[in-house]
């Protein structure tokens, strides 16, 4: 294969790899190609990334080549990552959210009672993400705060209102076949 | 219905690997109808449902879907069902329902036309079935198109994982997952409660044995002293319940000398005949 | 910022994102930049990937941009990842999915009506694979759950949005052939 042909193949391989891609690995995948040609293709690929002012660069790190964002754009990347905690919740947070959604309004001690573990940091996460809101104090000893789901919760899960939460019957509909 | 369920999981298992989704393929696979029973069985399993079977028959007979010779097709349909039964393939309810529909259409077709209704207003008894078949056919083609797209998609790959990717276990939160998680929490709680109950029962049994042992030598034990030995509220309740249980079992007797005096627990000996003061009233009075 | 300056920043952001990156997200990160400029930069970026014969391409999927390897190099990538093609959907699941995709939101009884066969286990599979989502209860007797396709569905089938689904009527008259 010509070096020109090798380049895009190597590019896609480095792109999908989770670990830096070594010349040795590339030689193994690209049967019949010499280590020299492969190395030359890598070098050229890296040079091209630099020359065209790409947002990415081909870095040579311990053990091989990897693609990474260029340092000068790290500010934007950081900004993106920070604004990112979108769709994912830890299992603890998701459990807490589920309990709140189905048992609202509910206090922290009551959540503890159901989950069997403290949920304070999960509740903080959920409050930060605005998936839950405080719903006033419960009129019992200690007047603990009650929590319920927010409008953002409905939007996040694509619900019009809480009555659209699936119930046991919906689930059984799926099981009975 | 059981059958459909299984098929879902094994739809593309080795035996089905050669076929690709889509009406044509399913039909062609079936039209290569084999003579031997075993092969027959395999072919029949290809039908996803009654509509699939009907489409196959229509194509096999090379008739128009818009003008189905209903008597002939019905006969063939029933033959297939019979074959399925003979081969011991469970015939799902949907297949039987369709058989009933076909027979109904067939008999409607045989009815003489009402001369009072103008010809262009006579409704073809097959119309609904034809629409259903056409609709089904379209979705089968759409499924085929989706499959082709997915095949192309599976040939492209996104980047490998980066360090910046979240370390959280992926919990994508669809609303059903939220429900499932909730159910899991509840069942976990149930399991914990059951363990607690089991533990409590064990302790209760222990308490009963302990009290029995204390009074076994014919001695007397002060109830107050025993209650005072309890290290927790829960243990206190357990002792109390154990005493009650033993009274009920007629294993012990409670005695109280004066109204506010000590309650004493003694072992109850076998009594021949219950006198005026029965065990229940005796125990009950003492406890109150 | 000039479009030329925007391009590498956008490239690095799209690279870092795990999910397709929407114009809206980019606008939020690149404060002060117009959606038009950002879109123009994305277009140009995509064109450049194609023109230089890169191993990667910029694709529009599920309402956003994402980088992916080109189909023609799939054999090498597969060889390296030893990727098993992800479990294929059964015929029943695919047909059920097609009905849901074109008729959403749709309930289980309505799907039964069209397919002539119960689809509950197929629906369970599709929910597990996240290709469909619950869309709330239908306000009819029994309040059955309605289902529709998810973002995963768009990603799985490489669609930018539902309007890219082929027209159902185009599948007509297959019987007459």
Coordinates of C-alpha atoms in Angstrom, one line a residue:
Chain A
X1 CA 0.0 0.0 0.0
X2 CA 1.1 3.5 -0.6
X3 CA 1.7 5.8 2.3
X4 CA -1.2 7.9 1.0
X5 CA -3.5 5.0 1.3
X6 CA -2.2 4.0 4.7
X7 CA -2.8 7.4 6.3
X8 CA -6.6 7.4 6.5
X9 CA -6.6 3.8 7.7
X10 CA -4.1 4.6 10.4
X11 CA -6.1 7.8 11.3
X12 CA -9.3 5.8 11.8
X13 CA -7.5 3.2 13.9
X14 CA -5.9 5.7 16.2
X15 CA -9.3 7.5 16.4
X16 CA -11.1 4.4 17.7
X17 CA -8.4 3.2 20.0
X18 CA -8.7 3.8 23.7
X19 CA -5.0 3.4 24.3
X20 CA -2.1 5.0 22.4
X21 CA -1.6 3.0 19.2
X22 CA 1.8 1.6 18.8
X23 CA 3.6 0.9 15.5
X24 CA 3.8 -2.7 16.5
X25 CA 0.0 -2.9 16.8
X26 CA -0.5 -1.1 13.5
X27 CA 1.9 -3.6 11.8
X28 CA -0.2 -6.4 13.2
X29 CA -3.4 -5.0 11.9
X30 CA -2.1 -3.9 8.5
X31 CA -0.7 -7.2 7.5
X32 CA 2.0 -7.0 5.0
X33 CA 2.9 -3.4 5.6
X34 CA 6.3 -2.5 6.8
X35 CA 6.9 -0.8 10.1
X36 CA 8.9 1.9 8.2
X37 CA 6.0 2.7 5.9
X38 CA 3.6 2.8 8.8
X39 CA 5.8 5.1 10.8
X40 CA 6.3 7.4 7.9
X41 CA 2.5 7.5 7.4
X42 CA 2.1 8.4 11.1
X43 CA 4.7 11.1 10.9
X44 CA 3.0 12.6 7.8
X45 CA -0.4 12.4 9.4
X46 CA 0.8 14.3 12.5
X47 CA 2.4 16.9 10.3
X48 CA -0.8 17.4 8.4
X49 CA -2.8 17.9 11.5
X50 CA -0.4 20.7 12.5
X51 CA -0.2 22.3 9.2
X52 CA -3.9 22.7 8.6
X53 CA -4.4 24.2 12.1
X54 CA -6.8 21.4 13.2
X55 CA -8.4 21.5 16.6
X56 CA -6.8 18.1 17.1
X57 CA -3.3 16.9 17.1
X58 CA -1.6 13.6 16.8
X59 CA 0.5 13.1 19.9
X60 CA 3.3 10.7 20.4
X61 CA 3.0 9.4 24.0
X62 CA 4.4 6.5 25.8
X63 CA 3.7 3.5 23.7
X64 CA 2.2 5.1 20.6
X65 CA 0.1 7.7 18.9
X66 CA -3.1 9.2 20.1
X67 CA -5.5 11.9 19.0
X68 CA -6.1 14.7 21.4
X69 CA -7.5 18.2 21.5
X70 CA -4.9 21.0 21.1
X71 CA -3.8 22.7 24.3
X72 CA -4.8 26.2 23.0
X73 CA -8.5 25.2 22.9
X74 CA -8.5 23.6 26.4
X75 CA -10.3 26.6 27.7
X76 CA -13.3 25.8 25.5
X77 CA -13.1 22.1 26.1
X78 CA -13.1 22.8 29.9
X79 CA -16.1 25.1 29.5
X80 CA -17.9 22.4 27.6
X81 CA -17.1 19.6 30.1
X82 CA -18.2 21.7 33.0
X83 CA -21.5 22.5 31.5
X84 CA -21.8 18.8 30.6
X85 CA -23.3 16.8 33.5
X86 CA -26.4 16.6 31.4
X87 CA -27.9 13.2 30.8
X88 CA -26.0 11.1 33.3
X89 CA -26.7 10.5 36.9
X90 CA -24.9 8.2 39.3
X91 CA -26.9 5.2 40.4
X92 CA -27.3 6.7 43.9
X93 CA -28.7 9.9 42.4
X94 CA -31.0 8.0 40.1
X95 CA -32.3 5.8 42.9
X96 CA -32.9 8.9 45.1
X97 CA -34.6 10.6 42.2
X98 CA -36.9 7.6 41.6
X99 CA -37.9 7.4 45.3
X100 CA -38.6 11.2 45.3
X101 CA -40.6 11.0 42.0
X102 CA -42.8 8.2 43.2
X103 CA -43.2 9.2 46.9
X104 CA -43.2 13.0 46.7
X105 CA -43.4 15.1 48.7
X106 CA -40.8 13.2 50.8
X107 CA -38.3 14.1 53.5
X108 CA -34.6 13.0 53.8
X109 CA -35.3 10.7 56.7
X110 CA -38.1 9.1 54.8
X111 CA -35.8 8.6 51.8
X112 CA -33.3 7.0 54.1
X113 CA -36.0 4.7 55.4
X114 CA -36.7 3.5 51.9
X115 CA -33.3 3.4 50.4
X116 CA -31.6 2.2 53.6
X117 CA -28.6 4.5 53.0
X118 CA -28.2 8.2 53.4
X119 CA -28.9 10.2 50.3
X120 CA -27.7 13.7 51.2
X121 CA -25.0 14.0 48.5
X122 CA -27.4 12.6 45.9
X123 CA -30.0 15.1 47.0
X124 CA -27.4 17.9 46.6
X125 CA -26.7 16.7 43.0
X126 CA -30.3 16.5 42.2
X127 CA -30.9 20.0 43.6
X128 CA -27.9 21.3 41.6
X129 CA -29.3 19.8 38.5
X130 CA -32.6 21.3 39.3
X131 CA -34.3 17.9 39.0
X132 CA -35.9 18.3 42.4
X133 CA -37.0 21.2 44.5
X134 CA -37.8 21.9 48.1
X135 CA -41.5 21.7 48.8
X136 CA -41.7 23.2 52.3
X137 CA -41.3 21.8 55.8
X138 CA -43.2 18.8 57.0
X139 CA -45.2 19.5 60.1
X140 CA -43.6 16.9 62.3
X141 CA -40.9 17.0 65.0
X142 CA -37.8 18.7 63.5
X143 CA -39.8 20.1 60.7
X144 CA -37.7 18.4 58.0
X145 CA -37.7 19.7 54.4
X146 CA -39.8 17.9 51.9
X147 CA -38.7 17.4 48.3
X148 CA -40.4 16.8 45.1
X149 CA -39.6 16.8 41.4
X150 CA -39.3 20.0 39.4
X151 CA -40.5 21.2 36.0
X152 CA -37.0 20.4 34.7
X153 CA -37.6 16.8 35.8
X154 CA -40.7 16.6 33.6
X155 CA -38.8 18.2 30.7
X156 CA -35.8 15.9 31.2
X157 CA -38.0 12.8 31.0
X158 CA -40.3 14.1 28.4
X159 CA -43.4 14.0 30.6
X160 CA -46.3 16.4 30.5
X161 CA -47.2 15.8 34.1
X162 CA -46.5 13.4 36.9
X163 CA -49.5 11.2 36.1
X164 CA -47.5 10.1 33.0
X165 CA -44.9 8.3 35.2
X166 CA -45.1 4.6 34.4
X167 CA -46.8 2.5 37.0
X168 CA -46.9 -1.1 37.9
X169 CA -49.7 -1.8 35.4
X170 CA -47.7 -0.4 32.5
X171 CA -44.9 -2.7 33.5
X172 CA -47.2 -5.7 33.8
X173 CA -48.5 -4.8 30.3
X174 CA -45.0 -5.5 29.1
X175 CA -44.5 -8.7 31.1
X176 CA -47.8 -10.3 30.1
X177 CA -47.4 -11.8 26.7
Chain B
X1 CA -47.8 -16.2 22.5
X2 CA -45.1 -18.0 24.2
X3 CA -43.8 -18.8 20.8
X4 CA -43.5 -15.1 19.8
X5 CA -41.5 -14.4 22.9
X6 CA -39.0 -17.0 22.1
X7 CA -38.6 -15.9 18.6
X8 CA -37.7 -12.5 19.7
X9 CA -34.6 -13.6 21.3
X10 CA -33.6 -16.2 18.8
X11 CA -34.8 -14.4 15.7
X12 CA -31.3 -14.1 14.3
X13 CA -29.8 -17.2 15.8
X14 CA -27.7 -19.4 13.6
X15 CA -30.7 -21.1 12.0
X16 CA -32.1 -17.7 11.0
X17 CA -28.7 -16.1 10.2
X18 CA -29.2 -16.5 6.5
X19 CA -32.3 -14.4 6.3
X20 CA -32.4 -10.7 6.4
X21 CA -35.5 -8.9 7.7
X22 CA -38.1 -7.9 5.2
X23 CA -41.1 -9.3 3.6
X24 CA -39.5 -10.8 0.6
X25 CA -36.9 -12.8 2.4
X26 CA -39.4 -14.3 4.8
X27 CA -41.7 -15.2 2.0
X28 CA -39.0 -16.7 -0.1
X29 CA -37.7 -18.7 2.7
X30 CA -41.1 -20.1 3.2
X31 CA -41.9 -20.6 -0.4
X32 CA -39.0 -23.0 -0.7
X33 CA -41.5 -25.1 1.2
X34 CA -39.8 -28.4 2.1
X35 CA -41.5 -31.7 1.9
X36 CA -40.1 -33.3 5.0
X37 CA -41.8 -32.6 8.3
X38 CA -38.7 -31.3 10.0
X39 CA -38.0 -28.8 7.3
X40 CA -41.6 -27.9 7.2
X41 CA -41.5 -27.1 10.9
X42 CA -38.6 -24.7 10.4
X43 CA -40.3 -22.9 7.5
X44 CA -43.5 -22.4 9.5
X45 CA -41.7 -20.8 12.3
X46 CA -40.7 -18.1 9.9
X47 CA -44.1 -16.6 10.0
X48 CA -44.2 -13.7 12.4
X49 CA -48.0 -13.8 12.6
X50 CA -51.2 -14.5 10.7
X51 CA -50.6 -11.5 8.3
X52 CA -47.3 -12.9 7.4
X53 CA -48.8 -16.3 6.6
X54 CA -51.5 -14.7 4.6
X55 CA -49.1 -12.7 2.5
X56 CA -47.1 -15.8 1.9
X57 CA -50.2 -17.7 0.6
X58 CA -51.3 -14.8 -1.6
X59 CA -47.9 -14.7 -3.2
X60 CA -47.6 -18.4 -3.5
X61 CA -51.0 -18.5 -5.3
X62 CA -49.9 -15.6 -7.5
X63 CA -53.1 -13.7 -6.9
X64 CA -53.7 -10.0 -6.5
X65 CA -53.8 -8.7 -3.0
X66 CA -56.7 -6.4 -4.1
X67 CA -58.8 -9.4 -5.3
X68 CA -58.0 -12.3 -3.0
X69 CA -59.8 -15.5 -3.9
X70 CA -61.0 -15.8 -0.3
X71 CA -62.3 -19.4 -0.4
X72 CA -59.1 -20.8 -1.8
X73 CA -56.8 -18.7 0.5
X74 CA -58.9 -19.6 3.5
X75 CA -58.7 -23.3 2.7
X76 CA -54.9 -23.0 2.4
X77 CA -54.7 -21.0 5.5
X78 CA -56.6 -23.6 7.5
X79 CA -54.4 -26.4 5.9
X80 CA -51.4 -24.6 7.3
X81 CA -52.8 -24.3 10.7
X82 CA -53.6 -28.0 10.7
X83 CA -50.1 -28.7 9.6
X84 CA -48.8 -26.7 12.4
X85 CA -50.9 -28.5 14.9
X86 CA -49.9 -31.9 13.5
X87 CA -46.3 -30.9 13.8
X88 CA -47.0 -29.9 17.4
X89 CA -46.2 -26.3 16.8
X90 CA -48.2 -24.3 19.2
X91 CA -50.6 -22.2 17.2
X92 CA -50.9 -18.8 18.7
X93 CA -54.3 -17.2 19.4
X94 CA -53.7 -14.6 16.7
X95 CA -53.6 -17.3 14.0
X96 CA -56.9 -18.7 15.2
X97 CA -58.5 -15.3 15.3
X98 CA -57.4 -14.7 11.7
X99 CA -58.9 -18.1 10.7
X100 CA -62.2 -17.0 12.2
X101 CA -62.0 -13.7 10.3
X102 CA -61.3 -15.4 7.0
X103 CA -64.3 -17.8 7.5
X104 CA -66.5 -14.9 8.3
X105 CA -65.4 -13.0 5.2
X106 CA -65.9 -16.1 3.1
X107 CA -69.5 -16.5 4.3
X108 CA -70.2 -12.9 3.8
X109 CA -69.0 -13.2 0.2
X110 CA -71.5 -16.1 -0.4
X111 CA -74.4 -14.0 0.7
X112 CA -76.6 -12.8 -2.2
X113 CA -76.1 -9.1 -2.7
X114 CA -78.9 -6.9 -1.5
X115 CA -80.5 -5.6 -4.8
X116 CA -81.6 -2.4 -3.0
X117 CA -78.1 -1.2 -2.5
X118 CA -76.5 0.4 -5.6
X119 CA -73.5 -1.6 -6.9
X120 CA -70.9 1.1 -6.2
X121 CA -72.0 1.3 -2.6
X122 CA -71.6 -2.4 -1.8
X123 CA -68.8 -2.8 0.5
X124 CA -66.3 -5.6 -0.2
X125 CA -66.1 -7.8 2.9
X126 CA -62.4 -8.2 2.2
X127 CA -61.7 -4.4 2.2
X128 CA -60.5 -4.2 5.8
X129 CA -58.3 -7.3 5.5
X130 CA -56.8 -6.0 2.3
X131 CA -56.0 -2.7 4.0
X132 CA -54.5 -4.5 7.0
X133 CA -52.3 -6.6 4.6
X134 CA -51.1 -3.6 2.7
X135 CA -50.3 -1.7 5.9
X136 CA -48.5 -4.7 7.2
X137 CA -46.6 -5.1 4.0
X138 CA -45.4 -1.5 4.1
X139 CA -44.1 -1.9 7.6
X140 CA -42.2 -5.0 6.7
X141 CA -40.6 -3.0 3.9
X142 CA -39.8 -0.2 6.4
X143 CA -38.3 -2.7 8.8
X144 CA -36.1 -3.9 5.9
X145 CA -35.0 -0.4 5.2
X146 CA -34.2 0.2 8.8
X147 CA -32.1 -3.0 8.9
X148 CA -30.1 -1.8 5.9
X149 CA -29.5 1.5 7.5
X150 CA -28.3 -0.2 10.7
X151 CA -26.0 -2.3 8.7
X152 CA -24.3 0.7 7.2
X153 CA -24.2 2.4 10.6
X154 CA -22.5 -0.5 12.2
X155 CA -19.6 0.0 9.7
X156 CA -18.7 3.4 11.2
X157 CA -17.1 3.8 14.6
X158 CA -16.9 6.7 17.0
X159 CA -13.8 7.6 18.9
X160 CA -12.4 5.5 21.7
X161 CA -13.0 6.5 25.3
X162 CA -11.2 9.6 26.6
X163 CA -10.1 10.3 30.1
X164 CA -12.6 13.2 30.2
X165 CA -15.5 10.8 29.6
X166 CA -17.5 10.5 32.8
X167 CA -16.5 7.8 35.1
X168 CA -20.0 7.3 36.4
X169 CA -21.5 4.0 35.4
X170 CA -23.7 4.9 32.5
X171 CA -27.1 5.5 33.8
X172 CA -29.1 6.9 31.1
X173 CA -32.4 7.8 32.6
X174 CA -35.4 6.8 30.6
X175 CA -38.6 7.0 32.4
X176 CA -39.0 3.2 32.5
X177 CA -35.5 2.9 34.1
X178 CA -36.6 5.3 36.7
X179 CA -39.5 3.0 37.5
X180 CA -37.3 -0.1 37.5
X181 CA -34.8 1.6 39.8
X182 CA -37.7 2.5 42.1
X183 CA -38.9 -1.1 42.1
X184 CA -35.3 -2.3 42.8
X185 CA -35.1 0.0 45.8
X186 CA -38.4 -1.2 47.1
X187 CA -37.5 -4.9 46.7
X188 CA -34.1 -4.2 48.5
X189 CA -36.0 -2.6 51.3
X190 CA -38.3 -5.6 51.4
X191 CA -35.4 -8.0 51.6
X192 CA -33.8 -6.0 54.5
X193 CA -37.2 -6.0 56.3
X194 CA -37.4 -9.7 55.9
X195 CA -34.0 -10.3 57.3
X196 CA -34.9 -8.1 60.3
X197 CA -38.1 -10.0 60.9
X198 CA -36.2 -13.3 60.7
X199 CA -33.7 -11.9 63.2
X200 CA -36.5 -10.9 65.5
X201 CA -38.1 -14.3 65.4
X202 CA -34.9 -15.9 66.3
X203 CA -34.5 -13.6 69.3
X204 CA -38.1 -14.3 70.3
X205 CA -37.5 -18.0 70.2
X206 CA -34.4 -17.4 72.3
X207 CA -36.3 -15.5 74.9
X208 CA -38.9 -18.2 75.2
X209 CA -36.3 -20.8 75.8
X210 CA -34.6 -18.5 78.3
X211 CA -37.8 -18.0 80.3
X212 CA -38.6 -21.7 80.2
X213 CA -35.1 -22.5 81.5
X214 CA -35.5 -20.0 84.3
X215 CA -38.7 -21.5 85.6
X216 CA -37.8 -25.1 84.7
X217 CA -36.6 -26.1 88.2
X218 CA -40.0 -25.2 89.7
X219 CA -38.6 -21.8 90.8
X220 CA -40.3 -18.4 90.6
X221 CA -39.1 -15.5 88.6
X222 CA -40.1 -11.9 89.1
X223 CA -41.5 -10.4 85.9
X224 CA -40.3 -7.0 86.9
X225 CA -36.7 -8.2 87.3
X226 CA -36.8 -9.8 84.0
X227 CA -38.1 -6.7 82.3
X228 CA -35.5 -4.6 84.0
X229 CA -32.7 -6.9 82.6
X230 CA -33.7 -5.8 79.1
X231 CA -31.0 -3.8 77.5
X232 CA -33.2 -2.2 74.9
X233 CA -36.7 -1.2 74.2
X234 CA -36.8 -3.9 71.6
X235 CA -35.6 -6.6 74.0
X236 CA -38.2 -5.4 76.5
X237 CA -40.9 -5.9 74.0
X238 CA -39.5 -9.3 73.1
X239 CA -39.5 -10.5 76.7
X240 CA -43.0 -9.2 77.1
X241 CA -44.2 -11.0 73.9
X242 CA -42.3 -14.2 75.0
X243 CA -44.1 -14.2 78.3
X244 CA -47.5 -13.7 76.6
X245 CA -46.7 -16.5 74.2
X246 CA -45.8 -18.9 77.0
X247 CA -49.0 -18.0 78.9
X248 CA -50.9 -18.7 75.7
X249 CA -49.1 -22.0 75.3
X250 CA -50.1 -22.8 78.9
X251 CA -46.4 -23.3 79.7
X252 CA -46.2 -20.7 82.5
X253 CA -48.5 -19.2 85.0
X254 CA -48.5 -15.6 86.2
X255 CA -49.3 -14.8 89.8
X256 CA -49.9 -11.5 91.5
X257 CA -50.3 -11.3 95.2
X258 CA -51.8 -7.8 95.6
X259 CA -53.1 -5.3 93.2
X260 CA -49.8 -3.4 92.7
X261 CA -47.6 -6.2 93.8
X262 CA -45.0 -8.3 92.0
X263 CA -46.0 -10.4 89.1
X264 CA -44.3 -13.8 89.5
X265 CA -43.7 -16.3 86.8
X266 CA -43.9 -20.0 87.5
X267 CA -43.9 -23.1 85.5
X268 CA -47.3 -24.4 84.9
X269 CA -47.8 -28.1 85.8
X270 CA -50.3 -30.3 83.9
X271 CA -53.7 -29.7 85.3
X272 CA -56.4 -32.3 85.1
X273 CA -59.5 -30.1 85.0
X274 CA -59.7 -26.4 84.6
X275 CA -61.6 -25.0 87.6
X276 CA -63.4 -21.7 87.9
X277 CA -60.3 -19.7 87.2
X278 CA -59.2 -20.6 83.7
X279 CA -55.7 -20.1 82.5
X280 CA -56.7 -17.2 80.2
X281 CA -58.4 -15.1 82.8
X282 CA -55.7 -15.8 85.3
X283 CA -52.9 -14.8 82.9
X284 CA -54.9 -11.9 81.6
X285 CA -55.7 -10.5 85.0
X286 CA -52.1 -10.7 86.1
X287 CA -50.9 -8.8 83.1
X288 CA -53.4 -6.0 83.4
Chain C
X1 CA -14.5 35.4 15.6
X2 CA -13.8 34.5 12.1
X3 CA -15.1 31.2 10.7
X4 CA -11.5 30.1 10.2
X5 CA -10.9 30.6 13.9
X6 CA -14.1 28.9 14.9
X7 CA -13.4 25.7 13.0
X8 CA -10.6 24.2 15.1
X9 CA -12.4 25.1 18.3
X10 CA -15.6 23.4 17.1
X11 CA -13.5 20.4 15.9
X12 CA -12.0 20.0 19.3
X13 CA -15.4 20.3 21.0
X14 CA -17.1 17.8 18.7
X15 CA -14.2 15.4 19.3
X16 CA -14.4 15.7 23.1
X17 CA -18.2 15.2 23.2
X18 CA -19.5 11.7 23.6
X19 CA -22.8 12.5 22.1
X20 CA -23.5 14.3 18.8
X21 CA -22.9 18.0 19.4
X22 CA -25.8 20.3 18.5
X23 CA -25.5 23.8 17.1
X24 CA -27.4 24.9 20.2
X25 CA -24.8 23.4 22.5
X26 CA -22.0 25.0 20.5
X27 CA -23.7 28.4 20.7
X28 CA -23.9 28.0 24.4
X29 CA -20.2 27.3 24.7
X30 CA -19.0 29.8 22.2
X31 CA -20.7 32.8 23.8
X32 CA -21.2 35.6 21.4
X33 CA -20.9 33.6 18.3
X34 CA -24.0 33.4 16.0
X35 CA -25.6 30.1 15.2
X36 CA -25.2 31.0 11.5
X37 CA -21.4 31.3 11.8
X38 CA -21.2 28.2 13.8
X39 CA -23.2 26.2 11.3
X40 CA -21.1 27.6 8.5
X41 CA -18.0 26.5 10.3
X42 CA -19.4 23.0 10.8
X43 CA -20.3 22.7 7.2
X44 CA -16.9 23.8 6.1
X45 CA -15.2 21.5 8.6
X46 CA -17.2 18.6 7.2
X47 CA -16.4 19.4 3.7
X48 CA -12.7 19.6 4.5
X49 CA -12.7 16.2 6.1
X50 CA -14.1 14.8 2.9
X51 CA -11.8 16.7 0.6
X52 CA -8.6 15.7 2.2
X53 CA -9.6 12.0 2.1
X54 CA -9.4 11.7 5.9
X55 CA -10.1 8.4 7.6
X56 CA -12.8 10.2 9.5
X57 CA -15.9 12.1 8.6
X58 CA -18.1 14.7 10.2
X59 CA -21.6 13.3 10.3
X60 CA -24.9 14.8 11.2
X61 CA -26.7 12.5 13.5
X62 CA -29.6 12.9 16.0
X63 CA -29.6 16.7 15.6
X64 CA -25.9 17.1 16.1
X65 CA -22.4 16.6 14.6
X66 CA -20.1 13.8 15.5
X67 CA -16.9 12.4 14.2
X68 CA -16.9 8.8 13.0
X69 CA -14.7 6.5 10.9
X70 CA -15.5 6.2 7.3
X71 CA -17.4 3.1 6.1
X72 CA -14.6 2.1 3.7
X73 CA -12.2 1.5 6.6
X74 CA -14.6 -0.5 8.7
X75 CA -12.8 -3.8 8.0
X76 CA -9.6 -2.6 9.5
X77 CA -11.3 -1.0 12.5
X78 CA -13.3 -4.2 13.1
X79 CA -10.1 -6.2 12.9
X80 CA -8.5 -4.0 15.5
X81 CA -11.5 -3.7 17.8
X82 CA -12.3 -7.4 17.3
X83 CA -15.8 -5.8 17.3
X84 CA -18.7 -8.2 17.3
X85 CA -21.4 -6.5 15.3
X86 CA -23.8 -5.5 18.1
X87 CA -26.6 -8.0 18.7
X88 CA -28.9 -7.7 15.7
X89 CA -32.5 -6.9 16.3
X90 CA -34.9 -9.8 15.6
X91 CA -37.3 -9.5 12.7
X92 CA -40.2 -9.1 15.2
X93 CA -38.3 -6.3 17.0
X94 CA -37.5 -4.5 13.8
X95 CA -41.0 -4.7 12.5
X96 CA -42.3 -3.4 15.8
X97 CA -39.8 -0.6 15.8
X98 CA -40.8 0.3 12.3
X99 CA -44.4 0.6 13.4
X100 CA -43.5 2.7 16.4
X101 CA -41.2 4.9 14.3
X102 CA -43.9 5.8 11.8
X103 CA -46.9 5.9 14.1
X104 CA -45.5 7.4 17.2
X105 CA -46.7 8.0 19.8
X106 CA -48.4 4.6 19.8
X107 CA -49.7 2.1 22.4
X108 CA -49.3 -1.6 22.6
X109 CA -52.9 -2.4 21.6
X110 CA -52.5 -0.1 18.5
X111 CA -49.3 -2.0 17.5
X112 CA -51.1 -5.3 17.9
X113 CA -53.8 -3.9 15.6
X114 CA -51.2 -3.2 12.9
X115 CA -49.0 -6.1 13.3
X116 CA -51.7 -8.7 13.9
X117 CA -49.5 -10.2 16.6
X118 CA -48.6 -9.3 20.1
X119 CA -45.4 -7.3 20.4
X120 CA -44.8 -7.1 24.1
X121 CA -41.5 -9.0 24.2
X122 CA -40.3 -7.0 21.2
X123 CA -41.2 -3.8 23.0
X124 CA -39.3 -4.9 26.0
X125 CA -36.2 -5.6 23.9
X126 CA -36.5 -2.2 22.3
X127 CA -36.9 -0.5 25.7
X128 CA -33.8 -2.4 27.0
X129 CA -31.9 -1.3 23.9
X130 CA -33.1 2.2 24.5
X131 CA -34.3 2.5 21.0
X132 CA -37.8 3.5 22.2
X133 CA -39.0 5.4 25.2
X134 CA -42.3 5.8 27.0
X135 CA -44.2 8.9 26.0
X136 CA -46.8 9.1 28.6
X137 CA -50.2 7.6 29.0
X138 CA -52.9 7.8 26.4
X139 CA -56.1 9.4 27.6
X140 CA -58.3 6.6 26.7
X141 CA -59.9 3.7 28.7
X142 CA -57.1 1.8 30.5
X143 CA -54.7 4.7 30.0
X144 CA -52.2 2.6 28.1
X145 CA -48.6 3.7 27.8
X146 CA -47.6 5.3 24.5
X147 CA -44.2 4.7 23.0
X148 CA -42.0 6.6 20.6
X149 CA -38.4 6.4 19.3
X150 CA -35.5 7.8 21.2
X151 CA -32.3 9.7 20.4
X152 CA -30.6 6.3 20.5
X153 CA -32.8 5.3 17.7
X154 CA -31.6 8.2 15.5
X155 CA -28.0 7.4 16.4
X156 CA -28.4 3.6 15.8
X157 CA -29.9 4.2 12.3
X158 CA -27.8 7.2 11.5
X159 CA -30.7 9.6 11.1
X160 CA -30.4 13.3 11.8
X161 CA -34.1 13.5 12.7
X162 CA -37.3 11.6 12.1
X163 CA -38.0 13.4 8.8
X164 CA -35.1 11.5 7.4
X165 CA -37.1 8.2 7.6
X166 CA -38.1 7.1 4.1
X167 CA -41.6 7.9 3.2
X168 CA -43.9 5.0 4.2
X169 CA -46.0 5.4 1.1
X170 CA -42.9 4.7 -1.0
X171 CA -43.1 1.2 0.3
X172 CA -46.5 0.7 -1.3
X173 CA -47.2 -1.6 -4.2
X174 CA -44.6 -4.0 -3.4
X175 CA -47.2 -6.7 -3.6
X176 CA -48.1 -5.9 -7.2
X177 CA -44.6 -6.6 -8.3

